[in-house]
Coordinates of C-alpha atoms in Angstrom, one line a residue:
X1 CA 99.2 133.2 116.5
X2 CA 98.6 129.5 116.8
X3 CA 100.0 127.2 119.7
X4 CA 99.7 124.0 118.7
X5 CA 101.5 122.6 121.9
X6 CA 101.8 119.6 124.1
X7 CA 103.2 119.6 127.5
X8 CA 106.7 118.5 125.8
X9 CA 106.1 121.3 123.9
X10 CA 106.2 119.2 121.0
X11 CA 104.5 121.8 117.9
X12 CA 102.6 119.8 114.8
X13 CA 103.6 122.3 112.4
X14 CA 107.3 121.1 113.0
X15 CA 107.0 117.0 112.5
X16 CA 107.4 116.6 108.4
X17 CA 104.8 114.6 106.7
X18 CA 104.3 113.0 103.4
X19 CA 102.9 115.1 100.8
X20 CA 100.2 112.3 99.9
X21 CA 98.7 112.6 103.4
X22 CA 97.2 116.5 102.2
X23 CA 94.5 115.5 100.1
X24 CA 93.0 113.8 103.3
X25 CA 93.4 115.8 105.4
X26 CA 92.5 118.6 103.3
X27 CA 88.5 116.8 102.5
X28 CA 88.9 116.5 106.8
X29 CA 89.1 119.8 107.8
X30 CA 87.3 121.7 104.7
X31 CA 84.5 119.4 103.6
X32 CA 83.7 116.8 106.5
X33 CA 84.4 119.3 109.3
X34 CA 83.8 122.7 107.9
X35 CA 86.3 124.7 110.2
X36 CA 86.1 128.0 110.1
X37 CA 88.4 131.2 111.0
X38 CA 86.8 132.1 114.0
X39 CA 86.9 128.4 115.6
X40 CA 89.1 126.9 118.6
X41 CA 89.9 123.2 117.3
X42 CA 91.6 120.6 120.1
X43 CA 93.7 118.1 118.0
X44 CA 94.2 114.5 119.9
X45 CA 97.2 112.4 118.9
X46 CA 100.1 110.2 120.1
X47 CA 103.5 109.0 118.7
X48 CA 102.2 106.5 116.3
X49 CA 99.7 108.9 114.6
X50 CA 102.1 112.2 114.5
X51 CA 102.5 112.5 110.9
X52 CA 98.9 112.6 110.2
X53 CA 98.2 115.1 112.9
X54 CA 100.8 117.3 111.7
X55 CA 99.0 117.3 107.8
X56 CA 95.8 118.1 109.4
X57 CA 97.5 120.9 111.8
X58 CA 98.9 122.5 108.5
X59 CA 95.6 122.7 106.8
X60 CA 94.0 124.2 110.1
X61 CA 96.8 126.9 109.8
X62 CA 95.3 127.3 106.0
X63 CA 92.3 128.2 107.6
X64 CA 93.5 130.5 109.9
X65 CA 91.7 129.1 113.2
X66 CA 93.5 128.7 116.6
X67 CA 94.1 125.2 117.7
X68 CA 95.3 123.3 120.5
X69 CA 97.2 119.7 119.9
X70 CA 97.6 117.1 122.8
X71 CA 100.3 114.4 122.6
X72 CA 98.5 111.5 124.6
X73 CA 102.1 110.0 125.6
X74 CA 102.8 113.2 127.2
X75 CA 100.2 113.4 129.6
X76 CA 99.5 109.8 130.7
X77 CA 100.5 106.2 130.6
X78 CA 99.3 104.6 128.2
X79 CA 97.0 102.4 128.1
X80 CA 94.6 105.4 129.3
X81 CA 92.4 104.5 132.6
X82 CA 90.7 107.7 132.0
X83 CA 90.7 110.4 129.9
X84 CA 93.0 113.3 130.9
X85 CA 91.5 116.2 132.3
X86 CA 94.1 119.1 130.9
X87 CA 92.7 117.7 127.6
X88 CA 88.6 117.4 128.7
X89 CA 89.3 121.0 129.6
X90 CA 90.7 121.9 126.9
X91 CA 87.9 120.5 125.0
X92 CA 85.2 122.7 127.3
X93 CA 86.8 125.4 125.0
X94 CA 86.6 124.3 121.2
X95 CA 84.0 124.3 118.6
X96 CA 85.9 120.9 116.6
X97 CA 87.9 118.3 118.1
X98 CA 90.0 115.8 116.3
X99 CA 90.7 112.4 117.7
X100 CA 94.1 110.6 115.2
X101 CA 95.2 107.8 117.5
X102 CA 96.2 104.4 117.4
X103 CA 93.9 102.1 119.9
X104 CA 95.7 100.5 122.5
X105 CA 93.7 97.8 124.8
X106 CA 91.4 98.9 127.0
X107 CA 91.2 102.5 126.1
X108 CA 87.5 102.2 125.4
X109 CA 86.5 103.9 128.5
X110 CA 88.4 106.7 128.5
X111 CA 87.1 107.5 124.7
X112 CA 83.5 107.4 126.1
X113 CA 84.5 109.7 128.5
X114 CA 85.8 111.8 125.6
X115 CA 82.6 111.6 123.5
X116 CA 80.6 112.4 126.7
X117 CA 82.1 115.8 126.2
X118 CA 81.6 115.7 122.8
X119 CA 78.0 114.8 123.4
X120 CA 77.1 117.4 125.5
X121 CA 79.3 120.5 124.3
X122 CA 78.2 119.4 120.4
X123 CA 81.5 119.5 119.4
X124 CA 81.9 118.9 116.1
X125 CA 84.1 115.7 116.3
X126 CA 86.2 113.5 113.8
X127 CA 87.0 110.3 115.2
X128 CA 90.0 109.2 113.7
X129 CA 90.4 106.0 116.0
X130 CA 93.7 103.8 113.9
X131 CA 93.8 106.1 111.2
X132 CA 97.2 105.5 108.9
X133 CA 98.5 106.1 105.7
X134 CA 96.5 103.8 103.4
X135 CA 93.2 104.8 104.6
X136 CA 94.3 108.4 104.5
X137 CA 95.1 107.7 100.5
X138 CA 91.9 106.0 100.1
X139 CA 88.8 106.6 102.3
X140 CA 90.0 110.1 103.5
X141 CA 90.1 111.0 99.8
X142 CA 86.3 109.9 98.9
X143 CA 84.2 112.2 97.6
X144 CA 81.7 112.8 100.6
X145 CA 79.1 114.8 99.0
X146 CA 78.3 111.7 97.2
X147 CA 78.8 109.0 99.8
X148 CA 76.7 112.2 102.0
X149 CA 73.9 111.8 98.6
X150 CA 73.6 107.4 98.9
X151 CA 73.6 107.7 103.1
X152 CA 70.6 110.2 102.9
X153 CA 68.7 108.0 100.3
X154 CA 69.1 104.8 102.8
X155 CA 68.5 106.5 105.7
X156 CA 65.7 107.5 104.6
X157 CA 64.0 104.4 103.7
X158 CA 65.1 102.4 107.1
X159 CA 63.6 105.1 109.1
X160 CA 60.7 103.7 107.7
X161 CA 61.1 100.1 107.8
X162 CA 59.6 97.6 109.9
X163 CA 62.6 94.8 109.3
X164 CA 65.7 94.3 107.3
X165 CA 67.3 90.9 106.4
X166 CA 70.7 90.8 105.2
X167 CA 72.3 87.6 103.7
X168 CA 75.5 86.9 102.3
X169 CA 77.4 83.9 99.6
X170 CA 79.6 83.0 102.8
X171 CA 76.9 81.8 105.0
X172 CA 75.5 85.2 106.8
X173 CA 71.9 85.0 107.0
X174 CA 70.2 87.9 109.9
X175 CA 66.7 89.7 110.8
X176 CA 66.6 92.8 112.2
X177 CA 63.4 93.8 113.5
X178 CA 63.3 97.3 114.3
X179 CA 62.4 99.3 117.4
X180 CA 60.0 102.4 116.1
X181 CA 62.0 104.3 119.2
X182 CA 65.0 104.3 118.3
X183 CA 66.4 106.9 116.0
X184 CA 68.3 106.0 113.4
X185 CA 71.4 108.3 112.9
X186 CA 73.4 109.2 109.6
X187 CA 77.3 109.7 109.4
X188 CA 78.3 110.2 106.0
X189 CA 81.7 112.2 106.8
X190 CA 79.6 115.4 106.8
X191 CA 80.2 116.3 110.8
X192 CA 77.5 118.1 112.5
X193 CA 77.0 119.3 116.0
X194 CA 73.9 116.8 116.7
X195 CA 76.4 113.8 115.9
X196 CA 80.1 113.6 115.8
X197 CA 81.0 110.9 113.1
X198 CA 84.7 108.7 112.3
X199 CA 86.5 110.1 109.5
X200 CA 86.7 108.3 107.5
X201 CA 82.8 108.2 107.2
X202 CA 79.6 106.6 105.5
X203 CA 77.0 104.5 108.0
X204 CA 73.8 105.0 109.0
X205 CA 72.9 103.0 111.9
X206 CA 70.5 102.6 114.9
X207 CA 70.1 100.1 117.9
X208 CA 68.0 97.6 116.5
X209 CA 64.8 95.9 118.2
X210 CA 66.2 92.7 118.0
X211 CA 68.8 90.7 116.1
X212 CA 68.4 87.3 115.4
X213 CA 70.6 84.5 112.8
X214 CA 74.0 84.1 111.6
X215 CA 76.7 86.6 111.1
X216 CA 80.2 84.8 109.0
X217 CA 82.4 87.3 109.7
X218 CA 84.8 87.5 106.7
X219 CA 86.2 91.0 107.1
X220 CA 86.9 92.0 110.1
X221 CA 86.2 92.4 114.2
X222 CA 86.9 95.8 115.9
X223 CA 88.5 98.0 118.7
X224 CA 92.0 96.7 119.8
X225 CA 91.2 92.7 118.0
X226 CA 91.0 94.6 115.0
X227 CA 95.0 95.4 114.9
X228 CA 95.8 91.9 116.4
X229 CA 94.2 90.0 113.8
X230 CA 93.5 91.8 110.9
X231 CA 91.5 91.0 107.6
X232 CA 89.5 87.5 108.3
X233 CA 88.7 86.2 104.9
X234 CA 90.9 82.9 105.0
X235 CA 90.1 82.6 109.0
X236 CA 86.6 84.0 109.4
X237 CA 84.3 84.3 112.4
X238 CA 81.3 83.0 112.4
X239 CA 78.7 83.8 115.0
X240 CA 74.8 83.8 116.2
X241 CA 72.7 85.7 117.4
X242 CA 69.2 84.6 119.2
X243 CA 67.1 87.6 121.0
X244 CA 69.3 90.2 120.2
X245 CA 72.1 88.2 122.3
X246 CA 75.4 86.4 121.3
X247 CA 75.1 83.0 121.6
X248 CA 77.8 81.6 119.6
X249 CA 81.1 82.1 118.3
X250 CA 83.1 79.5 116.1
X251 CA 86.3 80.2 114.4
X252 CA 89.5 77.7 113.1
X253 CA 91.7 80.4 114.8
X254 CA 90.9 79.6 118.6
X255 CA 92.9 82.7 119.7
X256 CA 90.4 85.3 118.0
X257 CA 87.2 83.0 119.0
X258 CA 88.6 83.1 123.1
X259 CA 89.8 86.8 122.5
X260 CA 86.2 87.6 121.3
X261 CA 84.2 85.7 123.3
X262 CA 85.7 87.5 126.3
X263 CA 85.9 90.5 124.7
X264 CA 81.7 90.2 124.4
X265 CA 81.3 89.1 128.0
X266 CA 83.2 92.0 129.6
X267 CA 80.1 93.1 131.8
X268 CA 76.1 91.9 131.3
X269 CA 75.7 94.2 128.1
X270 CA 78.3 93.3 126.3
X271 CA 77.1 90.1 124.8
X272 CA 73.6 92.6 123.6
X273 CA 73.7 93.6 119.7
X274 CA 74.1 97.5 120.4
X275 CA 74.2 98.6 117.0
X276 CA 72.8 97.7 114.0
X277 CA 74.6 99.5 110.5
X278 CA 74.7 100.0 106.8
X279 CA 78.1 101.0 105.4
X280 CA 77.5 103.6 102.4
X281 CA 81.4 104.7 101.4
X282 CA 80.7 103.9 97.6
X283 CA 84.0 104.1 97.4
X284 CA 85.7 101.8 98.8
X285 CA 86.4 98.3 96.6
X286 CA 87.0 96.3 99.6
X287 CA 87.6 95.2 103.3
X288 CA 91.3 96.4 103.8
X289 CA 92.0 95.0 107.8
X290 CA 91.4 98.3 109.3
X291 CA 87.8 98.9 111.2
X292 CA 88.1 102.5 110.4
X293 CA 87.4 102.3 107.3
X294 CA 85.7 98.8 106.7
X295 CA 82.8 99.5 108.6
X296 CA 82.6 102.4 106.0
X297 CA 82.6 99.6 103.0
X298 CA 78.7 98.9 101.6
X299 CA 77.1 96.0 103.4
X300 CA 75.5 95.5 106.9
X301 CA 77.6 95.5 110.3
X302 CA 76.6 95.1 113.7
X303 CA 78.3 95.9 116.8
X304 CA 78.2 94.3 120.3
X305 CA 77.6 96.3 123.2
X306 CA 76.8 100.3 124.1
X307 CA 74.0 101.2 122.0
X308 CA 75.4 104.7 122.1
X309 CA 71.5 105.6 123.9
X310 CA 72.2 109.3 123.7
X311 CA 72.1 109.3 120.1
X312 CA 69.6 106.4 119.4
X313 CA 67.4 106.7 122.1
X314 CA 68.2 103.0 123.4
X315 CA 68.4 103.0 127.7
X316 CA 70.7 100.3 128.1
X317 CA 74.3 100.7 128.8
X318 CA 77.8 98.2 128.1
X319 CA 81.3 99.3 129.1
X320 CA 82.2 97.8 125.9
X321 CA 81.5 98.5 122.0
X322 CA 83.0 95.9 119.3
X323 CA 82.0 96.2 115.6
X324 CA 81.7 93.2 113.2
X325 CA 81.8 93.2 109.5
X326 CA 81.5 91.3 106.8
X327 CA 81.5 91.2 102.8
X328 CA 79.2 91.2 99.7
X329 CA 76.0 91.3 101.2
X330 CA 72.2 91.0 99.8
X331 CA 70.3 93.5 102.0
X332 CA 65.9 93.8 101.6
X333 CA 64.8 96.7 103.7
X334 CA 60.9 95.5 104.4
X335 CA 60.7 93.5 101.0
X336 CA 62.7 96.0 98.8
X337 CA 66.3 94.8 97.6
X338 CA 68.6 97.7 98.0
X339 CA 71.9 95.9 97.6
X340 CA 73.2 92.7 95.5
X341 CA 76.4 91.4 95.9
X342 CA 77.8 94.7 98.2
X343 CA 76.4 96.9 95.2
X344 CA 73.6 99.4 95.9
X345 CA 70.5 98.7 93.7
X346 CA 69.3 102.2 94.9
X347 CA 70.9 105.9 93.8
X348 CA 71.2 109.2 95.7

């Protein structure tokens, strides 16, 4: 008999949901997660996101697995200082965790803490970091077999590239020359134990040797900036990047351009270009405001800060991760065109 309990004793599989929220969750727990009747799942939610975890809960009940659900509002203030331990413990415990929560400023740390667990238990783990209704009726419904087919043919050819240049009609124009040491990892949606992956998925990415040029950033900027200023198309970001480091940031709305350039000098990392991406959900038509799933959307992003090193091999550490995308890109891997115009020029 499942227990899906909080400490308010607040049970998933009794908070109705909308219908249109099944499909999603459905591909979540039977195709990018793979749960099986025999697993312990830990489900991680809070008051904004309850709808959601209640659709997933009720296809883990189809399964038949036991699973325990956490209401982060129950157990601490929010926003988190660290990560609490009746939920780490619970974790020590469960083959598949589920993360559905709305970000809240400076959380960050208590999610690494999180994935720490996650990293060293080889949990199989959907990050669901500001998931909500539209991406649930869009990217959580893509078929990820296919988006799995077009991330295993890119992967492929980076792993073997030297360089990739990546240019864009709205002014982005950046080299990345790439370290032979650091792995490049793929998260297509299809959740593994060697590499837990958001949902919804599609990016291969490493830590790149060194980033250098000009980033206009016309879709959006992530973590909690991501929910305060949304989709950046008529208001865009533009920024450079010289040695790998952030020297730059210029922007008509002086609010996101302070909020950033803060955000990006939080300790001495987190100004360093951790992460280096190609976003291969084929099915997604276009930048929607929501980091979840736009970093998803074809084209090139590049993050600011932890490298995630236990994954990519890179030995440097930041307290702080922040994603940047942008749209219609141009991408040459070595001196091979592989996108035009945000459309692959390559097949799976």
């Amino acid at each position: 008999m499942n227990l899906p309990v909080s400490r308010a004793d607040r049970q998933l599989n009794r908070i109705p949901f909308d219908p249109e929220l099944t499909p999603g969750a459905r591909n979540a727990v039977q195709v990018c997660l793979r749960v099986q009747p025999q697993e312990k799942v830990t489900i991680i939610t809070d008051e904004a996101t309850l709808p959601i975890a209640a659709s997933i809960a009720r296809e883990l009940e189809g399964v038949g697995c036991l699973y325990q659900a956490w209401v982060l509002e129950d157990m601490a203030t929010r926003p988190l200082t660290d990560f609490p331990r009746e939920i780490a413990d619970d974790m020590e415990t469960s083959q598949v965790s589920i993360f559905a929560v709305w970000a809240q400023t400076n959380e960050l740390r208590s999610r690494m803490q999180m994935t720490d667990i996650v990293n060293r238990r080889k949990i199989r783990h959907a990050h669901m970091v500001n998931i909500n209704r539209r991406i649930m009726l869009e990217g959580m419904r893509a078929d990820y077999r296919k988006v799995d087919q077009i991330s295993t043919r890119v992967v492929e050819m980076v792993r073997k590239a030297k360089r990739i240049r990546a240019k864009t009609a709205a002014g982005t124009d950046i080299v990345a020359d790439l370290n032979p040491k650091y792995k490049w990892l793929k998260t297509s949606g299809i959740i593994s134990p060697e590499k837990w992956g958001n949902l919804p998925g599609g990016e291969v990415f490493t830590t790149p040797g060194e980033v250098n040029g000009t980033f206009v950033i016309d879709g959006v900027v992530g973590d909690w900036l991501c929910a305060k200023f949304g989709e950046l198309r008529e208001n865009p970001l533009t920024i450079r990047v010289k040695g790998n480091r952030l020297t730059e940031a210029h922007s008509s709305n002086r609010e996101l351009e302070s909020d950033f350039w803060q955000y990006t000098h939080t300790d001495e990392n987190s100004d360093l270009v951790g992460e280096f991406a190609i976003g291969t959900n084929i099915e997604l038509k276009d930048v929607i405001g929501q980091i979840l799933q736009d970093e998803k959307y074809p084209g090139v992003h590049i993050a600011f800060g932890n490298p995630y090193g236990a994954h990519t091999g890179a030995e440097w550490y930041s307290s702080t991760h922040i994603d940047v995308v942008g749209r219609q890109f141009d991408i040459w891997v070595d001196d091979e065109q592989i996108m035009r115009g945000g459309q692959f020029l390559i097949e799976g």
